[in-house]
mmCIF file of C-alpha atoms and ligand atoms in Angstrom:
data_model
loop_
_atom_site.group_PDB
_atom_site.id
_atom_site.type_symbol
_atom_site.label_atom_id
_atom_site.label_comp_id
_atom_site.label_asym_id
_atom_site.label_seq_id
_atom_site.Cartn_x
_atom_site.Cartn_y
_atom_site.Cartn_z
ATOM 1 C CA MET M 11 -0.762 -6.968 -9.014
ATOM 2 C CA ILE M 12 -0.429 -9.860 -6.562
ATOM 3 C CA ASN M 13 -0.210 -8.705 -2.972
ATOM 4 C CA VAL M 14 1.264 -10.719 -0.158
ATOM 5 C CA THR M 15 -2.238 -10.974 1.244
ATOM 6 C CA LYS M 16 -5.778 -10.134 0.214
ATOM 7 C CA SER M 17 -8.698 -9.863 2.623
ATOM 8 C CA PHE M 18 -11.486 -12.378 2.277
ATOM 9 C CA LEU M 19 -14.878 -10.753 1.712
ATOM 10 C CA PRO M 20 -18.203 -12.572 1.983
ATOM 11 C CA PRO M 21 -20.909 -12.124 -0.682
ATOM 12 C CA ILE M 22 -22.094 -8.539 -0.181
ATOM 13 C CA GLU M 23 -25.756 -9.627 0.129
ATOM 14 C CA GLU M 24 -24.858 -11.672 3.186
ATOM 15 C CA TYR M 25 -23.240 -8.682 4.855
ATOM 16 C CA GLU M 26 -26.288 -6.576 3.923
ATOM 17 C CA GLU M 27 -28.580 -9.041 5.704
ATOM 18 C CA TYR M 28 -26.743 -8.255 8.896
ATOM 19 C CA LEU M 29 -26.804 -4.529 8.154
ATOM 20 C CA LYS M 30 -30.606 -4.720 7.917
ATOM 21 C CA LYS M 31 -30.673 -6.143 11.414
ATOM 22 C CA ILE M 32 -28.591 -3.215 12.639
ATOM 23 C CA TRP M 33 -30.970 -0.735 10.971
ATOM 24 C CA ASP M 34 -34.043 -2.532 12.368
ATOM 25 C CA LYS M 35 -32.807 -2.371 15.946
ATOM 26 C CA VAL M 36 -30.807 0.885 15.678
ATOM 27 C CA TYR M 37 -28.286 -0.799 17.952
ATOM 28 C CA LEU M 38 -24.801 0.107 16.698
ATOM 29 C CA THR M 39 -22.348 -0.816 19.427
ATOM 30 C CA ASN M 40 -21.915 -1.592 23.167
ATOM 31 C CA GLN M 41 -22.043 -5.391 23.261
ATOM 32 C CA GLY M 42 -25.023 -5.498 20.896
ATOM 33 C CA PRO M 43 -26.901 -8.565 19.655
ATOM 34 C CA LEU M 44 -24.598 -9.248 16.683
ATOM 35 C CA LEU M 45 -21.473 -8.964 18.795
ATOM 36 C CA ARG M 46 -22.939 -11.343 21.367
ATOM 37 C CA GLU M 47 -23.902 -13.748 18.587
ATOM 38 C CA LEU M 48 -20.363 -13.556 17.199
ATOM 39 C CA GLU M 49 -18.857 -14.243 20.624
ATOM 40 C CA THR M 50 -21.106 -17.253 21.115
ATOM 41 C CA LYS M 51 -20.326 -18.671 17.666
ATOM 42 C CA LEU M 52 -16.577 -18.097 17.947
ATOM 43 C CA LYS M 53 -16.498 -19.706 21.381
ATOM 44 C CA GLN M 54 -18.192 -22.778 19.926
ATOM 45 C CA PHE M 55 -16.069 -22.848 16.813
ATOM 46 C CA LEU M 56 -12.797 -22.439 18.717
ATOM 47 C CA ASN M 57 -13.933 -24.557 21.644
ATOM 48 C CA VAL M 58 -12.731 -22.093 24.291
ATOM 49 C CA GLU M 59 -14.212 -20.540 27.431
ATOM 50 C CA ASN M 60 -13.990 -16.980 28.787
ATOM 51 C CA PHE M 61 -13.844 -15.322 25.416
ATOM 52 C CA HIS M 62 -14.001 -11.564 24.748
ATOM 53 C CA VAL M 63 -14.154 -9.878 21.367
ATOM 54 C CA VAL M 64 -12.348 -6.520 21.536
ATOM 55 C CA THR M 65 -11.336 -3.640 19.256
ATOM 56 C CA ASN M 66 -8.110 -5.129 17.902
ATOM 57 C CA GLY M 67 -5.230 -7.469 18.695
ATOM 58 C CA THR M 68 -3.070 -4.715 20.159
ATOM 59 C CA VAL M 69 -5.657 -3.591 22.692
ATOM 60 C CA ALA M 70 -6.219 -7.282 23.492
ATOM 61 C CA LEU M 71 -2.563 -7.476 24.583
ATOM 62 C CA GLN M 72 -2.876 -4.288 26.651
ATOM 63 C CA LEU M 73 -5.995 -5.611 28.377
ATOM 64 C CA ALA M 74 -4.194 -8.887 29.072
ATOM 65 C CA ILE M 75 -1.171 -7.243 30.697
ATOM 66 C CA ASN M 76 -3.448 -5.014 32.756
ATOM 67 C CA ALA M 77 -5.839 -7.777 33.813
ATOM 68 C CA LEU M 78 -2.971 -9.933 35.104
ATOM 69 C CA ASP M 79 -1.775 -6.994 37.250
ATOM 70 C CA ILE M 80 1.596 -6.898 35.539
ATOM 71 C CA THR M 81 2.813 -3.420 36.372
ATOM 72 C CA ASP M 82 6.230 -1.920 36.341
ATOM 73 C CA GLY M 83 8.105 -5.173 35.785
ATOM 74 C CA GLU M 84 10.022 -7.134 33.205
ATOM 75 C CA ILE M 85 8.217 -9.246 30.650
ATOM 76 C CA ILE M 86 10.241 -11.888 28.865
ATOM 77 C CA THR M 87 9.341 -11.845 25.199
ATOM 78 C CA THR M 88 10.382 -12.794 21.701
ATOM 79 C CA PRO M 89 12.294 -10.635 19.225
ATOM 80 C CA PHE M 90 10.662 -12.363 16.251
ATOM 81 C CA SER M 91 7.162 -10.939 15.949
ATOM 82 C CA PHE M 92 5.083 -8.023 14.775
ATOM 83 C CA VAL M 93 6.074 -4.804 16.517
ATOM 84 C CA ALA M 94 2.877 -4.657 18.619
ATOM 85 C CA THR M 95 4.102 -7.561 20.757
ATOM 86 C CA THR M 96 6.909 -5.349 22.072
ATOM 87 C CA THR M 97 5.225 -1.952 22.024
ATOM 88 C CA THR M 98 2.232 -3.068 24.098
ATOM 89 C CA ILE M 99 4.670 -4.135 26.831
ATOM 90 C CA MET M 100 6.259 -0.688 26.747
ATOM 91 C CA TRP M 101 2.896 1.087 26.454
ATOM 92 C CA GLU M 102 1.885 -0.631 29.686
ATOM 93 C CA ARG M 103 5.077 0.790 31.238
ATOM 94 C CA CYS M 104 6.764 -2.592 31.537
ATOM 95 C CA THR M 105 10.190 -3.574 30.215
ATOM 96 C CA PRO M 106 10.563 -6.093 27.383
ATOM 97 C CA VAL M 107 13.403 -8.559 27.943
ATOM 98 C CA PHE M 108 14.273 -10.412 24.750
ATOM 99 C CA VAL M 109 15.055 -14.110 24.647
ATOM 100 C CA ASP M 110 16.184 -15.634 21.358
ATOM 101 C CA ILE M 111 14.082 -17.987 19.247
ATOM 102 C CA GLU M 112 14.265 -21.556 18.040
ATOM 103 C CA PRO M 113 15.467 -21.715 14.433
ATOM 104 C CA ASP M 114 12.960 -24.438 13.439
ATOM 105 C CA ASN M 115 9.683 -22.769 14.319
ATOM 106 C CA PHE M 116 10.664 -19.143 15.041
ATOM 107 C CA CYS M 117 9.083 -19.206 18.532
ATOM 108 C CA ILE M 118 10.812 -18.197 21.783
ATOM 109 C CA ASP M 119 13.392 -20.779 22.908
ATOM 110 C CA PRO M 120 12.268 -22.101 26.312
ATOM 111 C CA GLU M 121 15.800 -23.324 27.076
ATOM 112 C CA LYS M 122 16.940 -19.715 27.152
ATOM 113 C CA ILE M 123 14.119 -18.270 29.246
ATOM 114 C CA GLU M 124 15.392 -19.144 32.720
ATOM 115 C CA ALA M 125 18.697 -17.338 32.257
ATOM 116 C CA ALA M 126 16.732 -14.122 31.612
ATOM 117 C CA ILE M 127 14.565 -14.307 34.753
ATOM 118 C CA THR M 128 15.314 -11.733 37.461
ATOM 119 C CA ASP M 129 13.585 -10.682 40.697
ATOM 120 C CA ASN M 130 11.656 -8.200 38.610
ATOM 121 C CA THR M 131 10.318 -10.650 36.007
ATOM 122 C CA LYS M 132 6.514 -10.782 36.040
ATOM 123 C CA ALA M 133 5.501 -12.636 32.916
ATOM 124 C CA ILE M 134 6.364 -14.357 29.665
ATOM 125 C CA LEU M 135 4.775 -12.973 26.506
ATOM 126 C CA ALA M 136 5.348 -15.466 23.706
ATOM 127 C CA VAL M 137 4.050 -15.612 20.140
ATOM 128 C CA HIS M 138 2.823 -18.611 18.147
ATOM 129 C CA VAL M 139 4.688 -17.313 15.123
ATOM 130 C CA PHE M 140 2.863 -17.868 11.794
ATOM 131 C CA GLY M 141 0.487 -20.131 13.741
ATOM 132 C CA TYR M 142 3.208 -22.629 14.779
ATOM 133 C CA PRO M 143 2.878 -23.525 18.445
ATOM 134 C CA CYS M 144 5.379 -22.437 21.062
ATOM 135 C CA ASP M 145 6.691 -25.157 23.348
ATOM 136 C CA VAL M 146 3.655 -24.548 25.562
ATOM 137 C CA ASP M 147 4.391 -27.300 28.086
ATOM 138 C CA LYS M 148 7.956 -26.212 28.788
ATOM 139 C CA ILE M 149 6.976 -22.554 28.998
ATOM 140 C CA GLN M 150 4.208 -23.346 31.496
ATOM 141 C CA GLU M 151 6.585 -25.459 33.574
ATOM 142 C CA ILE M 152 9.093 -22.584 33.785
ATOM 143 C CA ALA M 153 6.345 -20.095 34.576
ATOM 144 C CA ASP M 154 5.004 -22.309 37.361
ATOM 145 C CA ARG M 155 8.447 -22.762 38.857
ATOM 146 C CA HIS M 156 9.067 -19.002 38.963
ATOM 147 C CA ASN M 157 5.515 -17.855 39.606
ATOM 148 C CA LEU M 158 5.198 -15.988 36.308
ATOM 149 C CA LYS M 159 2.140 -15.252 34.211
ATOM 150 C CA VAL M 160 2.020 -16.498 30.623
ATOM 151 C CA ILE M 161 0.453 -14.503 27.806
ATOM 152 C CA TYR M 162 0.357 -15.805 24.246
ATOM 153 C CA ASP M 163 0.084 -13.375 21.381
ATOM 154 C CA ALA M 164 -1.955 -15.774 19.264
ATOM 155 C CA ALA M 165 -2.675 -13.272 16.484
ATOM 156 C CA HIS M 166 -1.667 -15.942 13.929
ATOM 157 C CA ALA M 167 -3.211 -18.927 15.674
ATOM 158 C CA PHE M 168 -6.917 -18.641 14.883
ATOM 159 C CA ALA M 169 -8.452 -22.111 14.447
ATOM 160 C CA VAL M 170 -5.139 -23.880 15.116
ATOM 161 C CA THR M 171 -5.422 -26.946 17.331
ATOM 162 C CA TYR M 172 -2.485 -28.567 19.064
ATOM 163 C CA ASN M 173 -2.573 -31.889 20.907
ATOM 164 C CA GLY M 174 -6.295 -32.028 20.244
ATOM 165 C CA LYS M 175 -7.216 -28.677 21.762
ATOM 166 C CA SER M 176 -7.322 -25.077 20.664
ATOM 167 C CA LEU M 177 -3.900 -23.465 20.696
ATOM 168 C CA LEU M 178 -5.736 -20.459 22.146
ATOM 169 C CA SER M 179 -6.478 -22.342 25.348
ATOM 170 C CA TYR M 180 -2.870 -22.310 26.615
ATOM 171 C CA GLY M 181 -1.390 -19.757 29.011
ATOM 172 C CA ASP M 182 -3.169 -17.390 31.401
ATOM 173 C CA ILE M 183 -4.428 -15.326 28.488
ATOM 174 C CA SER M 184 -4.179 -15.728 24.730
ATOM 175 C CA THR M 185 -4.898 -12.803 22.463
ATOM 176 C CA CYS M 186 -6.113 -12.858 18.870
ATOM 177 C CA SER M 187 -6.205 -10.333 16.071
ATOM 178 C CA PHE M 188 -9.145 -10.204 13.684
ATOM 179 C CA HIS M 189 -7.517 -7.598 11.475
ATOM 180 C CA ALA M 190 -8.451 -7.598 7.781
ATOM 181 C CA THR M 191 -5.168 -9.331 6.868
ATOM 182 C CA LYS M 192 -5.596 -12.282 9.214
ATOM 183 C CA VAL M 193 -7.064 -15.739 8.511
ATOM 184 C CA PHE M 194 -10.354 -14.716 10.126
ATOM 185 C CA HIS M 195 -11.280 -11.046 10.292
ATOM 186 C CA THR M 196 -13.866 -8.524 11.449
ATOM 187 C CA VAL M 197 -12.138 -5.672 9.497
ATOM 188 C CA GLU M 198 -10.544 -4.508 12.751
ATOM 189 C CA GLY M 199 -10.922 -6.685 15.798
ATOM 190 C CA GLY M 200 -9.359 -9.004 18.283
ATOM 191 C CA ALA M 201 -10.055 -11.203 21.270
ATOM 192 C CA CYS M 202 -8.849 -12.258 24.686
ATOM 193 C CA ILE M 203 -9.190 -15.891 25.761
ATOM 194 C CA VAL M 204 -8.742 -16.133 29.510
ATOM 195 C CA LYS M 205 -8.017 -19.170 31.684
ATOM 196 C CA ASP M 206 -9.203 -17.822 35.038
ATOM 197 C CA LYS M 207 -12.825 -16.717 35.514
ATOM 198 C CA TYR M 208 -11.855 -13.909 37.879
ATOM 199 C CA VAL M 209 -9.389 -12.443 35.354
ATOM 200 C CA SER M 210 -11.991 -12.884 32.624
ATOM 201 C CA ASP M 211 -14.526 -10.902 34.667
ATOM 202 C CA LYS M 212 -11.945 -8.170 35.066
ATOM 203 C CA ILE M 213 -11.525 -7.941 31.288
ATOM 204 C CA GLU M 214 -15.304 -7.904 30.896
ATOM 205 C CA LEU M 215 -15.252 -4.718 33.012
ATOM 206 C CA THR M 216 -12.038 -3.071 31.838
ATOM 207 C CA LYS M 217 -12.902 -3.450 28.147
ATOM 208 C CA ARG M 218 -15.839 -1.070 28.729
ATOM 209 C CA PHE M 219 -14.473 1.699 30.931
ATOM 210 C CA GLY M 220 -14.410 -0.379 34.132
ATOM 211 C CA PHE M 221 -17.948 0.284 35.260
ATOM 212 C CA ASN M 222 -21.239 -1.539 35.422
ATOM 213 C CA VAL M 223 -24.316 0.719 35.457
ATOM 214 C CA ASP M 224 -23.478 3.049 38.387
ATOM 215 C CA ASP M 225 -20.809 0.863 39.918
ATOM 216 C CA TYR M 226 -17.284 2.106 39.120
ATOM 217 C CA GLN M 227 -14.955 -0.775 40.022
ATOM 218 C CA GLU M 228 -11.802 -0.635 37.895
ATOM 219 C CA VAL M 229 -9.807 1.757 35.764
ATOM 220 C CA GLY M 230 -10.878 0.717 32.297
ATOM 221 C CA ILE M 231 -10.519 1.661 28.656
ATOM 222 C CA ASN M 232 -12.777 1.435 25.647
ATOM 223 C CA ALA M 233 -11.983 -1.830 23.889
ATOM 224 C CA LYS M 234 -15.489 -2.602 22.625
ATOM 225 C CA ASN M 235 -16.166 -3.591 19.072
ATOM 226 C CA SER M 236 -19.168 -2.476 17.012
ATOM 227 C CA GLU M 237 -22.133 -4.248 15.436
ATOM 228 C CA PHE M 238 -20.708 -3.485 11.975
ATOM 229 C CA HIS M 239 -17.508 -5.324 12.811
ATOM 230 C CA ALA M 240 -19.478 -8.163 14.369
ATOM 231 C CA ALA M 241 -21.580 -8.356 11.180
ATOM 232 C CA MET M 242 -18.428 -8.834 9.085
ATOM 233 C CA GLY M 243 -17.230 -11.496 11.500
ATOM 234 C CA LEU M 244 -20.530 -13.389 11.348
ATOM 235 C CA ALA M 245 -20.603 -13.217 7.550
ATOM 236 C CA ASN M 246 -16.967 -14.369 7.326
ATOM 237 C CA LEU M 247 -17.217 -17.143 9.892
ATOM 238 C CA LYS M 248 -19.553 -19.085 7.557
ATOM 239 C CA TYR M 249 -16.672 -19.385 5.094
ATOM 240 C CA ILE M 250 -13.813 -20.122 7.464
ATOM 241 C CA LYS M 251 -13.549 -23.813 6.499
ATOM 242 C CA GLU M 252 -13.305 -22.942 2.790
ATOM 243 C CA VAL M 253 -10.848 -20.146 3.545
ATOM 244 C CA ILE M 254 -8.521 -22.534 5.362
ATOM 245 C CA GLU M 255 -8.934 -25.240 2.691
ATOM 246 C CA GLU M 256 -8.015 -22.788 -0.053
ATOM 247 C CA ARG M 257 -4.993 -21.630 1.936
ATOM 248 C CA LYS M 258 -3.958 -25.263 2.243
ATOM 249 C CA ARG M 259 -4.262 -25.717 -1.522
ATOM 250 C CA VAL M 260 -1.906 -22.793 -2.134
ATOM 251 C CA THR M 261 0.497 -23.985 0.579
ATOM 252 C CA ASP M 262 0.653 -27.541 -0.775
ATOM 253 C CA LEU M 263 1.389 -26.271 -4.259
ATOM 254 C CA TYR M 264 4.161 -23.982 -3.014
ATOM 255 C CA ASP M 265 5.629 -26.912 -1.058
ATOM 256 C CA GLU M 266 5.639 -29.090 -4.140
ATOM 257 C CA LEU M 267 7.129 -26.469 -6.469
ATOM 258 C CA LEU M 268 9.707 -24.919 -4.134
ATOM 259 C CA LYS M 269 11.072 -28.108 -2.618
ATOM 260 C CA GLY M 270 14.872 -27.934 -2.466
ATOM 261 C CA PHE M 271 14.961 -24.235 -3.274
ATOM 262 C CA VAL M 272 14.045 -22.668 0.061
ATOM 263 C CA GLN M 273 14.017 -23.697 3.696
ATOM 264 C CA ARG M 274 10.713 -24.152 5.464
ATOM 265 C CA PRO M 275 9.729 -24.411 9.131
ATOM 266 C CA LYS M 276 9.888 -27.891 10.595
ATOM 267 C CA ASN M 277 6.703 -29.973 10.549
ATOM 268 C CA VAL M 278 4.978 -30.192 13.923
ATOM 269 C CA ASP M 279 3.219 -33.328 15.194
ATOM 270 C CA ASN M 280 -0.337 -33.172 16.513
ATOM 271 C CA LEU M 281 -0.967 -29.859 14.827
ATOM 272 C CA GLU M 282 -4.055 -28.850 12.882
ATOM 273 C CA TYR M 283 -2.713 -25.840 11.065
ATOM 274 C CA ASN M 284 -4.523 -22.780 9.657
ATOM 275 C CA TYR M 285 -2.096 -22.019 6.786
ATOM 276 C CA ALA M 286 -1.879 -18.415 7.933
ATOM 277 C CA TYR M 287 1.391 -17.570 6.139
ATOM 278 C CA TYR M 288 3.896 -19.061 3.730
ATOM 279 C CA PRO M 289 7.298 -18.134 5.148
ATOM 280 C CA VAL M 290 10.414 -19.161 3.232
ATOM 281 C CA ILE M 291 14.021 -18.850 4.355
ATOM 282 C CA PHE M 292 16.763 -18.136 1.852
ATOM 283 C CA ASN M 293 20.469 -18.905 2.171
ATOM 284 C CA SER M 294 21.353 -15.249 2.514
ATOM 285 C CA GLU M 295 19.868 -11.781 2.724
ATOM 286 C CA ARG M 296 21.265 -11.185 -0.789
ATOM 287 C CA ASP M 297 19.167 -14.095 -2.162
ATOM 288 C CA LEU M 298 16.119 -12.778 -0.329
ATOM 289 C CA LEU M 299 16.497 -9.280 -1.726
ATOM 290 C CA ASP M 300 17.108 -10.563 -5.257
ATOM 291 C CA VAL M 301 13.987 -12.727 -5.135
ATOM 292 C CA ILE M 302 11.879 -9.883 -3.713
ATOM 293 C CA ASN M 303 13.137 -7.598 -6.498
ATOM 294 C CA SER M 304 12.462 -10.132 -9.260
ATOM 295 C CA LEU M 305 8.928 -10.605 -7.938
ATOM 296 C CA LYS M 306 8.425 -6.867 -7.685
ATOM 297 C CA LYS M 307 9.262 -6.454 -11.376
ATOM 298 C CA GLU M 308 6.279 -8.699 -12.115
ATOM 299 C CA GLU M 309 4.109 -6.701 -9.700
ATOM 300 C CA ILE M 310 4.169 -9.448 -7.092
ATOM 301 C CA SER M 311 4.840 -8.496 -3.524
ATOM 302 C CA ALA M 312 6.565 -10.812 -1.069
ATOM 303 C CA ARG M 313 7.019 -9.300 2.337
ATOM 304 C CA ARG M 314 9.940 -9.340 4.774
ATOM 305 C CA TYR M 315 8.134 -10.651 7.781
ATOM 306 C CA PHE M 316 9.387 -10.158 10.470
ATOM 307 C CA TYR M 317 12.070 -7.618 9.926
ATOM 308 C CA PRO M 318 13.877 -6.138 11.772
ATOM 309 C CA SER M 319 14.335 -8.391 14.776
ATOM 310 C CA LEU M 320 12.523 -6.496 17.554
ATOM 311 C CA ASN M 321 15.577 -6.423 19.857
ATOM 312 C CA LYS M 322 16.921 -3.874 17.338
ATOM 313 C CA LEU M 323 14.054 -1.397 17.720
ATOM 314 C CA PRO M 324 15.510 2.110 18.110
ATOM 315 C CA TYR M 325 13.518 3.071 21.206
ATOM 316 C CA LEU M 326 14.571 0.237 23.532
ATOM 317 C CA LYS M 327 16.360 1.183 26.731
ATOM 318 C CA ALA M 328 18.684 -1.833 26.782
ATOM 319 C CA GLN M 329 20.673 -3.811 24.219
ATOM 320 C CA TYR M 330 19.970 -7.468 23.611
ATOM 321 C CA ASP M 331 21.750 -9.991 21.428
ATOM 322 C CA CYS M 332 19.463 -12.415 19.670
ATOM 323 C CA PRO M 333 21.672 -13.888 16.949
ATOM 324 C CA ILE M 334 19.195 -16.520 15.756
ATOM 325 C CA SER M 335 16.320 -14.083 15.431
ATOM 326 C CA GLU M 336 18.544 -11.506 13.746
ATOM 327 C CA ASP M 337 19.842 -14.098 11.303
ATOM 328 C CA ILE M 338 16.413 -15.543 10.447
ATOM 329 C CA SER M 339 14.823 -12.140 10.154
ATOM 330 C CA SER M 340 17.500 -11.075 7.665
ATOM 331 C CA ARG M 341 16.617 -13.857 5.207
ATOM 332 C CA ILE M 342 12.954 -14.754 5.689
ATOM 333 C CA ALA M 343 10.006 -13.575 3.616
ATOM 334 C CA CYS M 344 6.351 -14.489 3.300
ATOM 335 C CA LEU M 345 5.090 -15.314 -0.184
ATOM 336 C CA PRO M 346 1.596 -14.302 -1.314
ATOM 337 C CA LEU M 347 -1.076 -16.446 0.298
ATOM 338 C CA TYR M 348 -4.810 -15.894 0.212
ATOM 339 C CA PRO M 349 -7.873 -17.991 -0.606
ATOM 340 C CA ASP M 350 -8.424 -17.020 -4.241
ATOM 341 C CA LEU M 351 -4.768 -16.984 -5.292
ATOM 342 C CA SER M 352 -4.916 -19.151 -8.433
ATOM 343 C CA ASN M 353 -2.695 -22.149 -9.108
ATOM 344 C CA GLU M 354 -1.436 -20.313 -12.217
ATOM 345 C CA ASP M 355 -0.279 -17.420 -10.068
ATOM 346 C CA VAL M 356 1.421 -19.743 -7.581
ATOM 347 C CA ILE M 357 3.237 -21.424 -10.488
ATOM 348 C CA LEU M 358 4.257 -18.010 -11.840
ATOM 349 C CA ILE M 359 5.583 -16.941 -8.419
ATOM 350 C CA CYS M 360 7.531 -20.174 -7.969
ATOM 351 C CA ASN M 361 9.046 -19.922 -11.441
ATOM 352 C CA ILE M 362 10.317 -16.435 -10.669
ATOM 353 C CA VAL M 363 11.741 -17.571 -7.312
ATOM 354 C CA LYS M 364 13.460 -20.572 -8.898
ATOM 355 C CA LYS M 365 14.767 -18.658 -11.902
ATOM 356 C CA THR M 366 16.247 -15.988 -9.642
ATOM 357 C CA LEU M 367 17.928 -18.555 -7.404
ATOM 358 C CA ARG M 368 19.164 -20.687 -10.301
ATOM 359 C CA GLU M 369 20.999 -17.677 -11.679
ATOM 360 C CA LYS M 370 23.005 -17.485 -8.484
ATOM 361 C CA GLU M 371 26.092 -19.523 -7.729
ATOM 362 C CA ASP M 372 25.169 -20.517 -4.210
ATOM 363 C CA TYR M 373 21.754 -21.859 -5.224
ATOM 364 C CA CYS M 374 23.272 -25.384 -5.323
ATOM 365 C CA LEU M 375 23.862 -25.184 -1.590
ATOM 366 C CA THR M 376 20.165 -25.220 -0.802
ATOM 367 C CA LYS M 377 19.421 -27.663 -3.558
ATOM 368 C CA ASN M 378 21.825 -30.202 -2.043
ATOM 369 C CA LYS M 379 20.633 -29.797 1.522
HETATM 370 C C1 LIG I 18 -1.546 -8.486 13.636
HETATM 371 C C2 LIG I 18 -0.738 -8.721 14.844
HETATM 372 C C3 LIG I 18 -0.941 -7.991 16.036
HETATM 373 C C4 LIG I 18 -1.808 -6.769 16.105
HETATM 374 O O1 LIG I 18 -3.127 -6.985 15.845
HETATM 375 P P1 LIG I 18 -4.066 -5.754 15.433
HETATM 376 O O2 LIG I 18 -5.422 -6.375 15.414
HETATM 377 O O3 LIG I 18 -3.623 -5.288 14.075
HETATM 378 O O4 LIG I 18 -3.929 -4.702 16.473
HETATM 379 C C5 LIG I 18 -0.228 -8.358 17.168
HETATM 380 N N1 LIG I 18 0.673 -9.355 17.141
HETATM 381 C C6 LIG I 18 0.910 -10.057 16.016
HETATM 382 C C7 LIG I 18 1.903 -11.178 16.079
HETATM 383 C C8 LIG I 18 0.238 -9.751 14.828
HETATM 384 O O5 LIG I 18 0.522 -10.415 13.707
#
C-alpha cells in the first residue's frame, strides 16, 4: 500500500530521550520547557519573530481572526484550499467572500480582489497553496489601500523562503499547521506568526484562556500545546533538512518521468521550496478519475486535493462563481510524496499514470502542449 502521504517519525530512542525529560520534571503542558525550546528553535530555523506554537492549524486561524478584531464582517478568501480555511471564518461568525484563483499557482487572484471589496470587508485570508507563494506584494498593496488586514493560511509553507525571507513573515498574521501529514509535524500542532507586537501579545494571552495569574484581560480559549507534542517537534526538527531533500528527490524524479503527460504549476523565481505536495493537473476530470482508479488497483492512493472548490460547500449562505477554481479542482490530484518513498515506487506510479493516459485518445493533447 502506498499512501498519498506518510508521516515522518524520528528514531524512537530520540523521542524517548525527550520523554525522560518530561518524566523527570513531571511537567506535561502549559508552556513547559520543551515547548519553549521548540518555539525558540523554530523561530531561529524559520527566521521569524513573534512566534506562537498552538494546538493546531485550525485554532491558529481562529486566534488570528480574533486577535485582529475581525468580527461580524466579510473576509475575502480563496475557494481553493482545505476546508478549514473557510470554516474558521464562519466559526468566528464572519462571512467568507470567495475570489477566484490564478490558474498557474492556484492562489487567490489579486486582480479580482478589489471588485469583491464592500463597506463590510475586514480582511483578506489567502492561502499559499501547496507552498507556492501568493502575490504577497499586490495583496498587501490592496489591503493598505482599503485598510484591510491580511492573514495567510501558511499551512503548506513551512520552511519556504521567498525573495530571501520566510514566506511566513508576510501579512499581519501567518498561520501554520504542524499536523502529522505536513512537511514538519508535532503530531497535532500549529503556529501563529504575527507582525505586530501588540497583536502578538494578545495571542500570547488568548491562547491560554486570556488571563495572566489573577489578571483576567481578554476572552480567551485553550490553544496550548503539550510537552509530548513539543517533544515530537524537537525530535523531528533535527531531520527537517533531510526530509525536504528526500521530498525534492521524489519531486525531481516525478518531473523527469511525467514530463509531457500532466500539467504542473508554473515555476516561481526567488523561491526556496519545501516540496510539500506533488500536484498534477489532467486534461479532464475523466482522465483524473481513470488515473486514480488505475493507481487504486495497485493499492496506490492519489488524492483529489482540493476538491470540491470551497465556494460549492453546502452550508454557505451565498452563491459564488469561481470558474477557474472549479475547473482546476475537478482535474487536479496530488501524487504520493513522502521522504522514504523509493525511486522504484515513483517509477511504478509514473508507469501506471502514463499507461492509463496513453490508452486514452486525448492523451496526445497534453503530450503536444
Ligand atoms: C492542514 C491544513 C489546515 C488545518 O490544519 P490542522 O493543523 O489540521 O488544524 C488549514 N489549512 C490548510 C490549507 C491545511 O492544509
